Coordinates of C-alpha atoms in Angstrom, one line a residue:
M1 CA 45.8 -99.9 -20.7
C2 CA 46.8 -102.4 -18.1
D3 CA 46.4 -106.1 -17.3
D4 CA 46.6 -106.8 -13.6
D5 CA 45.9 -109.6 -11.1
T6 CA 46.0 -109.8 -7.3
T7 CA 45.6 -112.6 -4.8
S8 CA 42.5 -110.9 -3.4
G9 CA 40.3 -111.7 -6.3
P10 CA 39.8 -111.3 -10.0
P11 CA 40.7 -108.1 -11.8
G12 CA 38.2 -105.3 -11.2
R13 CA 37.1 -102.4 -13.3
R14 CA 39.9 -100.0 -14.2
A15 CA 39.5 -96.3 -14.6
L16 CA 41.4 -93.6 -16.4
L17 CA 41.1 -90.6 -14.2
V18 CA 42.1 -87.0 -14.6
T19 CA 43.3 -85.8 -11.2
G20 CA 43.6 -82.1 -11.9
A21 CA 46.7 -82.5 -13.9
A22 CA 48.2 -85.4 -15.8
A23 CA 46.0 -88.4 -16.6
A24 CA 46.4 -91.3 -14.1
L25 CA 45.4 -94.9 -14.3
T26 CA 43.7 -96.3 -11.1
L27 CA 43.7 -100.1 -10.9
N28 CA 41.3 -102.4 -8.9
G29 CA 41.9 -102.3 -5.2
V30 CA 43.8 -104.7 -3.0
S31 CA 41.7 -106.1 -0.2
F32 CA 43.0 -107.5 3.1
A33 CA 40.5 -109.9 4.5
A34 CA 39.7 -110.0 8.2
A35 CA 42.6 -111.4 10.2
D36 CA 40.8 -114.6 11.2
E37 CA 39.4 -115.3 7.7
D38 CA 42.4 -117.1 6.3
G39 CA 44.1 -118.0 9.5
E40 CA 46.7 -115.2 9.3
G41 CA 47.1 -112.8 12.2
P42 CA 44.5 -114.4 14.5
A43 CA 42.6 -112.0 16.7
Q44 CA 43.8 -112.2 20.3
G45 CA 42.5 -110.2 23.2
G46 CA 40.5 -107.9 20.8
G47 CA 43.5 -107.1 18.6
R48 CA 45.3 -108.6 15.7
T49 CA 48.8 -110.1 15.6
G50 CA 50.9 -111.5 12.9
E51 CA 50.9 -110.3 9.3
T52 CA 49.1 -110.7 6.0
T53 CA 50.5 -110.4 2.5
R54 CA 49.0 -109.7 -0.9
K55 CA 50.6 -109.6 -4.3
V56 CA 49.8 -107.6 -7.4
T57 CA 51.1 -108.2 -10.9
G58 CA 50.4 -106.3 -14.1
R59 CA 51.8 -105.0 -17.3
L60 CA 52.0 -101.4 -18.6
P61 CA 52.4 -100.7 -22.4
V62 CA 54.3 -97.9 -24.1
G63 CA 52.2 -94.8 -23.7
A64 CA 51.0 -95.7 -20.2
P65 CA 49.9 -92.7 -18.0
D66 CA 52.5 -90.9 -16.0
Y67 CA 51.1 -92.3 -12.7
V68 CA 49.4 -95.6 -12.0
Y69 CA 47.6 -96.0 -8.7
V70 CA 47.0 -99.2 -6.8
P71 CA 44.4 -98.8 -4.1
V72 CA 45.1 -100.7 -0.9
D73 CA 42.3 -101.2 1.8
V74 CA 44.1 -100.9 5.1
P75 CA 42.1 -102.3 8.1
Q76 CA 42.2 -101.3 11.8
G77 CA 45.1 -102.5 13.9
V78 CA 48.0 -102.2 11.4
R79 CA 51.4 -101.5 13.0
E80 CA 53.5 -101.6 9.9
L81 CA 52.9 -101.4 6.2
A82 CA 55.7 -102.9 4.0
V83 CA 56.0 -102.9 0.2
S84 CA 58.4 -104.4 -2.2
Y85 CA 58.3 -104.4 -6.0
T86 CA 60.2 -105.5 -9.1
Y87 CA 59.8 -105.0 -12.8
D88 CA 61.3 -106.5 -15.9
R89 CA 64.1 -104.9 -17.9
P90 CA 64.1 -106.4 -21.4
A91 CA 66.8 -105.5 -23.9
T92 CA 65.8 -102.7 -26.2
P93 CA 66.9 -101.6 -29.6
P94 CA 69.8 -99.0 -29.8
G95 CA 68.6 -95.5 -29.0
T96 CA 65.4 -96.7 -27.3
A97 CA 64.8 -96.3 -23.5
G98 CA 64.4 -99.3 -21.4
N99 CA 62.0 -99.8 -18.4
A100 CA 62.3 -97.5 -15.4
C101 CA 59.5 -97.4 -12.8
D102 CA 59.3 -95.2 -9.7
I103 CA 57.2 -95.9 -6.6
G104 CA 55.6 -94.0 -3.7
I105 CA 52.5 -94.0 -1.5
F106 CA 49.6 -91.9 -0.4
D107 CA 47.6 -92.5 2.7
E108 CA 43.8 -92.6 3.4
R109 CA 43.6 -88.8 2.9
G110 CA 43.7 -89.4 -0.9
T111 CA 45.8 -88.7 -4.0
D112 CA 44.4 -85.2 -4.9
L113 CA 47.0 -83.0 -6.5
G114 CA 48.5 -80.9 -3.8
G115 CA 46.5 -82.7 -1.1
R116 CA 47.5 -83.9 2.3
G117 CA 47.8 -87.6 1.5
F118 CA 51.4 -87.8 0.5
R119 CA 53.4 -90.3 2.7
G120 CA 56.6 -91.0 0.7
W121 CA 58.5 -91.4 -2.5
S122 CA 61.6 -93.2 -3.4
G123 CA 61.5 -92.9 -7.1
G124 CA 63.6 -95.7 -8.6
A125 CA 66.2 -95.6 -5.8
R126 CA 64.7 -98.4 -3.7
T127 CA 62.9 -101.7 -4.3
E128 CA 61.2 -101.8 -0.9
F129 CA 60.0 -99.6 1.9
F130 CA 58.0 -99.6 5.2
L131 CA 56.1 -97.2 7.2
R132 CA 55.3 -97.2 11.0
A133 CA 54.1 -94.6 13.4
D134 CA 57.6 -94.3 14.9
D135 CA 59.8 -94.9 11.8
A136 CA 59.9 -95.3 8.1
T137 CA 62.3 -96.0 5.2
P138 CA 64.2 -92.9 4.2
G139 CA 62.1 -91.0 1.7
Y140 CA 58.9 -91.9 3.6
L141 CA 57.1 -90.2 6.4
P142 CA 56.5 -91.9 9.7
G143 CA 53.1 -91.5 11.2
P144 CA 49.8 -93.2 11.9
L145 CA 48.6 -96.1 9.7
N146 CA 45.0 -95.1 9.8
P147 CA 42.4 -97.4 8.3
G148 CA 41.0 -96.6 4.9
T149 CA 42.0 -96.7 1.2
W150 CA 45.7 -96.0 0.7
H151 CA 47.3 -95.8 -2.8
L152 CA 50.5 -97.1 -4.0
V153 CA 51.7 -95.0 -7.0
L154 CA 53.8 -96.3 -9.8
G155 CA 55.6 -93.9 -12.1
P156 CA 56.5 -95.6 -15.3
Y157 CA 59.2 -93.1 -16.2
T158 CA 60.1 -94.9 -19.4
V159 CA 58.6 -98.1 -20.9
A160 CA 60.4 -100.4 -23.3
P161 CA 58.7 -101.4 -26.6
Q162 CA 57.9 -104.8 -25.0
G163 CA 56.0 -103.1 -22.2
L164 CA 56.7 -103.1 -18.4
T165 CA 55.7 -106.1 -16.3
Y166 CA 55.6 -105.4 -12.5
D167 CA 55.2 -107.4 -9.3
I168 CA 54.2 -105.7 -6.1
T169 CA 54.2 -107.4 -2.6
I170 CA 52.2 -105.7 0.1
T171 CA 52.5 -106.8 3.7
L172 CA 50.5 -105.6 6.7
R173 CA 51.9 -106.3 10.2
Y174 CA 49.5 -106.0 13.1
G175 CA 50.0 -105.0 16.7
P176 CA 50.1 -101.9 18.9
P177 CA 51.5 -98.9 17.1
G178 CA 54.8 -97.4 18.1
T179 CA 55.0 -94.0 19.7
P180 CA 55.3 -91.2 17.1
R181 CA 58.4 -89.1 17.3
T182 CA 58.3 -85.3 17.4
P183 CA 60.4 -84.0 14.5
A184 CA 63.3 -81.8 15.3
Y185 CA 63.8 -79.3 12.4
P186 CA 66.9 -77.2 11.8
P187 CA 66.8 -73.7 13.3
Q188 CA 66.5 -70.9 10.8
R189 CA 69.4 -68.8 12.0
A190 CA 73.1 -69.5 12.8
K191 CA 75.6 -67.3 14.5
G192 CA 77.1 -65.8 11.3
R193 CA 79.3 -62.7 10.9
G194 CA 76.6 -60.0 10.5
R195 CA 76.3 -58.5 7.0
A196 CA 78.8 -60.5 5.0
W197 CA 79.2 -62.8 2.0
Y198 CA 78.1 -66.3 2.9
R199 CA 78.8 -69.5 0.8
G200 CA 76.3 -72.2 0.3
D201 CA 75.1 -75.2 -1.7
N202 CA 71.3 -75.3 -2.2
H203 CA 70.9 -78.5 -4.2
L204 CA 72.0 -81.7 -2.4
H205 CA 70.8 -85.3 -2.2
S206 CA 71.2 -87.9 0.5
V207 CA 70.0 -91.4 1.3
Y208 CA 66.5 -89.8 1.7
S209 CA 66.1 -89.9 -2.0
D210 CA 68.6 -91.2 -4.6
G211 CA 71.8 -90.1 -2.9
K212 CA 74.3 -92.4 -1.2
R213 CA 75.5 -90.1 1.6
T214 CA 73.9 -89.7 5.0
P215 CA 73.0 -86.3 6.3
A216 CA 76.0 -86.5 8.7
Q217 CA 78.4 -87.2 5.9
I218 CA 77.0 -84.2 3.9
A219 CA 77.3 -81.9 6.9
A220 CA 80.9 -82.9 7.4
L221 CA 81.7 -82.4 3.7
A222 CA 80.0 -79.0 3.7
R223 CA 82.1 -77.8 6.6
A224 CA 85.2 -79.1 4.9
A225 CA 84.3 -77.2 1.7
G226 CA 84.1 -74.0 3.7
L227 CA 80.3 -73.6 3.3
D228 CA 78.2 -71.5 5.7
F229 CA 74.8 -72.9 4.6
I230 CA 73.3 -75.8 2.7
T231 CA 69.8 -76.8 1.7
T232 CA 68.4 -80.4 1.7
T233 CA 66.5 -80.9 -1.5
E234 CA 65.4 -84.5 -2.0
H235 CA 63.4 -85.6 -5.0
N236 CA 59.7 -85.3 -4.3
T237 CA 59.8 -85.8 -0.6
T238 CA 60.3 -83.8 2.6
A239 CA 61.3 -86.9 4.6
S240 CA 64.9 -85.5 5.1
H241 CA 63.7 -82.4 6.9
P242 CA 63.9 -83.8 10.5
A243 CA 67.0 -85.9 9.7
W244 CA 69.6 -83.2 10.5
E245 CA 69.3 -83.1 14.2
G246 CA 72.6 -82.5 15.9
L247 CA 74.3 -81.6 12.5
W248 CA 73.6 -77.8 12.4
G249 CA 75.6 -75.4 14.5
D250 CA 76.9 -71.8 14.8
D251 CA 79.0 -72.5 11.7
L252 CA 76.4 -74.2 9.5
L253 CA 72.9 -73.1 8.7
I254 CA 70.7 -76.0 7.2
L255 CA 67.7 -75.0 5.2
T256 CA 64.9 -77.3 4.1
G257 CA 63.5 -77.7 0.7
E258 CA 62.6 -80.2 -2.1
E259 CA 63.6 -80.9 -5.7
V260 CA 60.2 -81.0 -7.4
T261 CA 60.9 -83.6 -10.1
T262 CA 58.3 -83.4 -12.8
R263 CA 58.3 -84.9 -16.3
N264 CA 58.9 -81.5 -17.8
G265 CA 61.8 -80.3 -15.6
H266 CA 63.0 -80.0 -12.1
V267 CA 62.6 -77.1 -9.7
V268 CA 64.4 -76.5 -6.4
A269 CA 61.9 -75.3 -3.8
M270 CA 64.7 -73.6 -1.9
G271 CA 64.3 -72.8 1.8
T272 CA 60.7 -73.8 2.3
D273 CA 59.2 -74.2 5.7
P274 CA 60.1 -77.6 7.3
G275 CA 57.6 -80.3 6.4
V276 CA 55.9 -78.5 3.5
F277 CA 55.4 -80.8 0.6
I278 CA 55.3 -79.6 -3.0
D279 CA 53.5 -81.9 -5.5
W280 CA 55.2 -82.9 -8.7
R281 CA 52.6 -84.9 -10.6
Y282 CA 52.0 -82.6 -13.6
R283 CA 53.4 -81.5 -16.9
A284 CA 53.7 -78.1 -18.6
R285 CA 50.6 -78.9 -20.6
D286 CA 48.5 -79.2 -17.4
D287 CA 48.9 -75.4 -16.7
V288 CA 49.2 -75.8 -13.0
F289 CA 52.8 -75.0 -12.3
G290 CA 51.9 -71.4 -11.2
R291 CA 49.8 -72.9 -8.4
F292 CA 52.7 -74.8 -7.0
A293 CA 55.2 -71.9 -7.5
R294 CA 52.9 -69.8 -5.4
R295 CA 52.8 -72.6 -2.8
I296 CA 56.6 -72.5 -2.6
R297 CA 56.5 -68.8 -2.0
R298 CA 53.8 -69.1 0.6
A299 CA 56.1 -71.6 2.4
G300 CA 58.8 -68.9 2.5
G301 CA 60.9 -70.4 -0.3
L302 CA 62.3 -69.5 -3.7
V303 CA 61.3 -71.1 -7.1
V304 CA 64.6 -72.1 -8.8
P305 CA 64.6 -74.2 -12.0
A306 CA 67.4 -76.8 -11.7
H307 CA 69.8 -77.7 -14.6
P308 CA 67.3 -76.3 -17.2
H309 CA 69.2 -77.7 -20.2
A310 CA 70.4 -81.0 -18.7
T311 CA 70.2 -84.0 -21.1
C312 CA 68.5 -86.5 -18.8
I313 CA 64.9 -87.6 -19.6
G314 CA 62.5 -85.2 -18.1
C315 CA 65.1 -82.7 -16.9
N316 CA 64.7 -80.0 -19.6
W317 CA 62.8 -77.0 -18.2
K318 CA 59.5 -76.6 -20.1
F319 CA 57.4 -74.4 -17.7
G320 CA 58.7 -71.0 -18.7
Y321 CA 60.1 -68.4 -16.4
E322 CA 57.1 -66.2 -15.5
E323 CA 56.8 -67.8 -12.0
V324 CA 60.5 -68.1 -11.2
D325 CA 62.7 -66.3 -8.6
A326 CA 66.2 -67.4 -9.8
V327 CA 67.8 -69.8 -12.2
E328 CA 70.3 -72.6 -11.5
V329 CA 72.7 -71.9 -14.5
W330 CA 75.6 -74.0 -13.2
N331 CA 75.0 -77.5 -11.9
G332 CA 77.9 -79.6 -10.8
P333 CA 81.2 -79.8 -12.8
F334 CA 80.9 -77.3 -15.6
T335 CA 79.6 -78.8 -18.9
L336 CA 78.0 -77.8 -22.2
D337 CA 74.5 -77.7 -20.8
D338 CA 75.6 -75.1 -18.2
E339 CA 77.1 -73.0 -21.1
V340 CA 73.7 -73.2 -22.8
A341 CA 71.9 -72.3 -19.6
I342 CA 74.1 -69.2 -19.0
A343 CA 73.6 -68.1 -22.6
E344 CA 69.8 -68.3 -22.2
W345 CA 70.0 -66.5 -18.9
D346 CA 72.1 -63.7 -20.4
N347 CA 69.6 -63.3 -23.2
A348 CA 66.9 -62.9 -20.5
L349 CA 69.1 -60.2 -18.9
V350 CA 69.1 -58.3 -22.2
A351 CA 65.3 -58.6 -22.4
H352 CA 64.9 -57.3 -18.9
T353 CA 67.0 -54.2 -19.5
H354 CA 64.6 -53.4 -22.3
G355 CA 61.5 -54.0 -20.2
R356 CA 60.5 -57.3 -21.7
G357 CA 60.9 -59.7 -18.8
P358 CA 61.7 -60.2 -15.1
W359 CA 65.1 -59.9 -13.5
L360 CA 66.1 -63.5 -12.6
P361 CA 69.4 -63.9 -10.7
A362 CA 71.7 -66.8 -11.4
V363 CA 72.7 -69.4 -8.8
G364 CA 74.9 -72.5 -9.0
H365 CA 74.8 -75.7 -6.9
S366 CA 76.5 -79.1 -6.8
D367 CA 73.5 -81.4 -7.1
A368 CA 75.8 -83.8 -5.3
H369 CA 74.5 -87.4 -4.8
R370 CA 77.5 -89.7 -4.0
D371 CA 81.3 -90.0 -4.3
P372 CA 83.0 -88.6 -6.2
D373 CA 80.5 -85.7 -6.4
V374 CA 82.0 -82.6 -4.7
I375 CA 79.8 -80.7 -2.4
G376 CA 80.3 -77.0 -3.0
L377 CA 81.2 -77.5 -6.7
P378 CA 79.8 -75.0 -7.5
Q379 CA 78.6 -72.8 -4.6
T380 CA 76.6 -69.7 -4.4
V381 CA 78.1 -66.8 -2.5
V382 CA 75.4 -64.5 -1.1
L383 CA 75.6 -61.0 0.5
A384 CA 73.2 -61.3 3.4
D385 CA 72.5 -59.2 6.5
D386 CA 73.1 -62.3 8.7
L387 CA 73.3 -66.1 8.5
S388 CA 69.6 -66.8 8.5
R389 CA 67.1 -68.3 6.1
D390 CA 65.3 -65.0 5.5
A391 CA 68.5 -63.1 4.9
I392 CA 70.1 -65.7 2.6
L393 CA 66.9 -66.0 0.5
D394 CA 66.5 -62.2 0.4
G395 CA 70.1 -61.9 -0.9
I396 CA 69.5 -64.5 -3.7
R397 CA 66.2 -62.9 -4.6
A398 CA 67.9 -59.6 -5.0
G399 CA 70.8 -61.0 -7.1
R400 CA 73.4 -60.1 -4.5
A401 CA 75.2 -63.4 -5.3
W402 CA 78.0 -64.9 -7.4
I403 CA 79.0 -68.5 -8.1
A404 CA 82.4 -70.1 -7.5
E405 CA 83.8 -73.6 -8.1
S406 CA 85.3 -73.7 -4.6
S407 CA 85.8 -71.6 -1.4
S408 CA 89.5 -71.1 -2.4
L409 CA 88.4 -68.5 -5.0
D410 CA 87.2 -65.1 -3.8
L411 CA 86.4 -61.9 -5.6
T412 CA 85.0 -58.4 -5.4
F413 CA 83.2 -56.8 -8.4
T414 CA 82.4 -53.1 -8.2
T415 CA 81.4 -50.2 -10.4
T416 CA 82.1 -46.6 -9.6
G417 CA 80.6 -43.4 -11.1
P418 CA 82.2 -40.0 -11.7
K419 CA 81.1 -38.6 -8.3
G420 CA 82.1 -41.6 -6.3
E421 CA 78.7 -43.4 -6.8
H422 CA 79.2 -47.1 -6.0
A423 CA 77.4 -50.3 -6.9
T424 CA 78.3 -54.0 -6.6
I425 CA 76.8 -57.3 -7.6
G426 CA 73.0 -57.2 -8.0
D427 CA 72.8 -53.4 -7.6
R428 CA 72.2 -50.5 -9.9
L429 CA 74.6 -47.6 -10.5
P430 CA 72.3 -44.7 -11.1
V431 CA 74.3 -42.4 -13.4
S432 CA 73.5 -40.7 -16.7
P433 CA 73.9 -42.5 -20.0
S434 CA 77.2 -40.7 -20.8
A435 CA 78.7 -40.8 -17.4
P436 CA 82.1 -42.6 -17.2
V437 CA 81.9 -45.8 -15.2
T438 CA 84.9 -47.7 -13.8
V439 CA 84.4 -51.5 -13.5
R440 CA 86.8 -53.3 -11.2
L441 CA 87.3 -57.1 -10.6
H442 CA 89.7 -58.2 -7.8
V443 CA 90.3 -62.0 -7.6
T444 CA 92.2 -64.2 -5.1
G445 CA 92.7 -67.9 -5.7
A446 CA 92.2 -67.7 -9.4
P447 CA 93.2 -70.9 -11.3
P448 CA 96.6 -70.7 -13.1
N449 CA 96.5 -68.9 -16.5
S450 CA 92.8 -68.1 -16.2
T451 CA 91.0 -65.3 -18.0
A452 CA 88.6 -62.6 -16.7
R453 CA 85.8 -61.6 -19.0
F454 CA 83.4 -58.7 -18.7
L455 CA 80.1 -59.3 -20.5
T456 CA 77.3 -56.8 -21.2
D457 CA 74.1 -56.6 -23.3
Q458 CA 76.4 -56.4 -26.3
G459 CA 78.3 -59.6 -25.3
Q460 CA 81.9 -59.8 -24.2
L461 CA 83.6 -56.4 -24.3
F462 CA 86.7 -56.9 -22.2
T463 CA 89.1 -59.7 -21.3
A464 CA 92.2 -59.7 -19.1
P465 CA 94.6 -62.6 -18.4
L466 CA 94.9 -63.6 -14.7
T467 CA 98.5 -64.9 -14.8
T468 CA 98.7 -65.1 -11.0
G469 CA 96.2 -66.2 -8.3
T470 CA 95.7 -62.7 -7.1
A471 CA 94.9 -60.1 -9.7
T472 CA 92.9 -57.1 -10.6
A473 CA 91.2 -56.2 -13.9
T474 CA 89.8 -52.7 -14.6
W475 CA 87.6 -51.5 -17.5
H476 CA 86.0 -48.2 -18.4
T477 CA 82.6 -47.9 -20.0
T478 CA 79.3 -45.9 -19.9
P479 CA 75.6 -46.9 -19.4
A480 CA 75.1 -46.0 -23.0
N481 CA 77.6 -48.6 -24.0
A482 CA 76.5 -51.2 -21.4
T483 CA 73.2 -51.5 -19.7
Y484 CA 74.7 -54.0 -17.4
V485 CA 78.1 -55.7 -16.8
R486 CA 78.9 -59.0 -15.3
A487 CA 82.2 -60.9 -14.8
E488 CA 83.4 -64.4 -15.5
I489 CA 86.6 -66.2 -14.6
R490 CA 87.4 -69.0 -17.0
H491 CA 90.0 -71.8 -16.9
P492 CA 92.3 -71.9 -19.9
A493 CA 90.6 -73.0 -23.1
T494 CA 91.1 -76.5 -24.3
T495 CA 89.3 -76.1 -27.6
P496 CA 90.2 -73.3 -30.0
G497 CA 87.5 -70.7 -30.2
V498 CA 85.6 -72.0 -27.1
P499 CA 86.0 -70.4 -23.7
G500 CA 87.5 -72.6 -20.9
A501 CA 85.4 -74.0 -18.2
M502 CA 83.9 -71.6 -15.6
A503 CA 85.8 -71.0 -12.4
A504 CA 83.5 -68.2 -11.1
M505 CA 80.8 -65.8 -12.4
T506 CA 78.8 -62.9 -11.0
N507 CA 75.3 -61.6 -11.3
P508 CA 75.3 -58.3 -13.1
V509 CA 75.6 -54.7 -11.9
F510 CA 73.0 -52.6 -13.8
L511 CA 74.2 -49.3 -15.2
G512 CA 72.2 -46.2 -15.6
R513 CA 69.0 -44.8 -14.1
G514 CA 66.8 -47.6 -15.5

């Protein structure tokens, strides 16, 4: 599968291992000789100084395993481990993917799926990284550099027909270790306004994965967007969790999480305990997703598939919805794949009302990475008892949430029965099948010439023009006619017969006794 060479000796035996999930190729190890063996890093006073470097080269063919491990024997006395890598990018025929290769590292505790050895991942965002006890490249976890067999992990995301040739340089620097820092994690409660509707963006990226903004820049932009809470969700790493010190406050709750980026879809582990890592090294065929979904829940978080119909390689959601708590149906500026995600989600609502599936609330997030991505486009607005992690996640789990393109748009969506019974977003109005129900949508900050739509298990049954920014739309129905009703606010259409882009949408109100 792979030809490789290192400066530490001739190629050794290679093994194709099954690690509890996807097949993985493990190469021969990289050995660092004793410090005085080759004149580098001479021993002085019982300890090493200086540095040693080894290089690894190899080639991966089309069809290489998802993950390729390079064992590195780390001796005593290492103060810093530094890695850089490159790979070739040959021209490919039209319509054929070129080379893309991610990188990360596991420490001496091993590479077991879901194990404790994870020490960092930068995907394809960086060509080099370092780790020390007191510091690390963003995306990587500072901590002790204990002796033992560490593993670099390459992720050949796509491989050109010509194959993928890589070069890795590994440098160990010796000396006394730095003093580890005690991480300061964000508090799980902010001042808030008691029971209220709170606005947040739960899918964001910074320099700690493939984003370009710092946590400080993100926090400032979140405040400017009128958000009450955000969640840090870097690709396949928890390294950002302690990076928000001094950025939270009474006005901004910061939750921790991860975007678990597999080869068969991405899932936002929303609001997990700080420092809890969720593994990503599996496909749908490996039948282990349920294990990691349960891990997310044990860590206090929600399991939320991200952009389930996005067109990027590996982004389509293939794991099903049995182990899911909510669905990200709107990701960033509204596009056709969001339209498809909403249609799929609405079909699941119909199935649920007939007892054929779970109730999965809809959420929307910006997935912002860099300028000009807009934090809070869109945002999820949650009815919560207070501004705390538990209350926000409880509100989302219950479907007491709606999605808006910005904080300038506000709405209320209510249903009323014949005896004054009342229900709002995410609730049930428990009235008889023939009972008259009044549905009312009140909007402020609506886009010019937008349209309100009321949708049910029969599809769209009511529309109303919103000719001014503040407007009210009212409709009358019965549970026999609509087992649920939800609202959308759409921008003016630009293509005949196709609704305009979404400006806001609600989760449903369920009608009838169920």
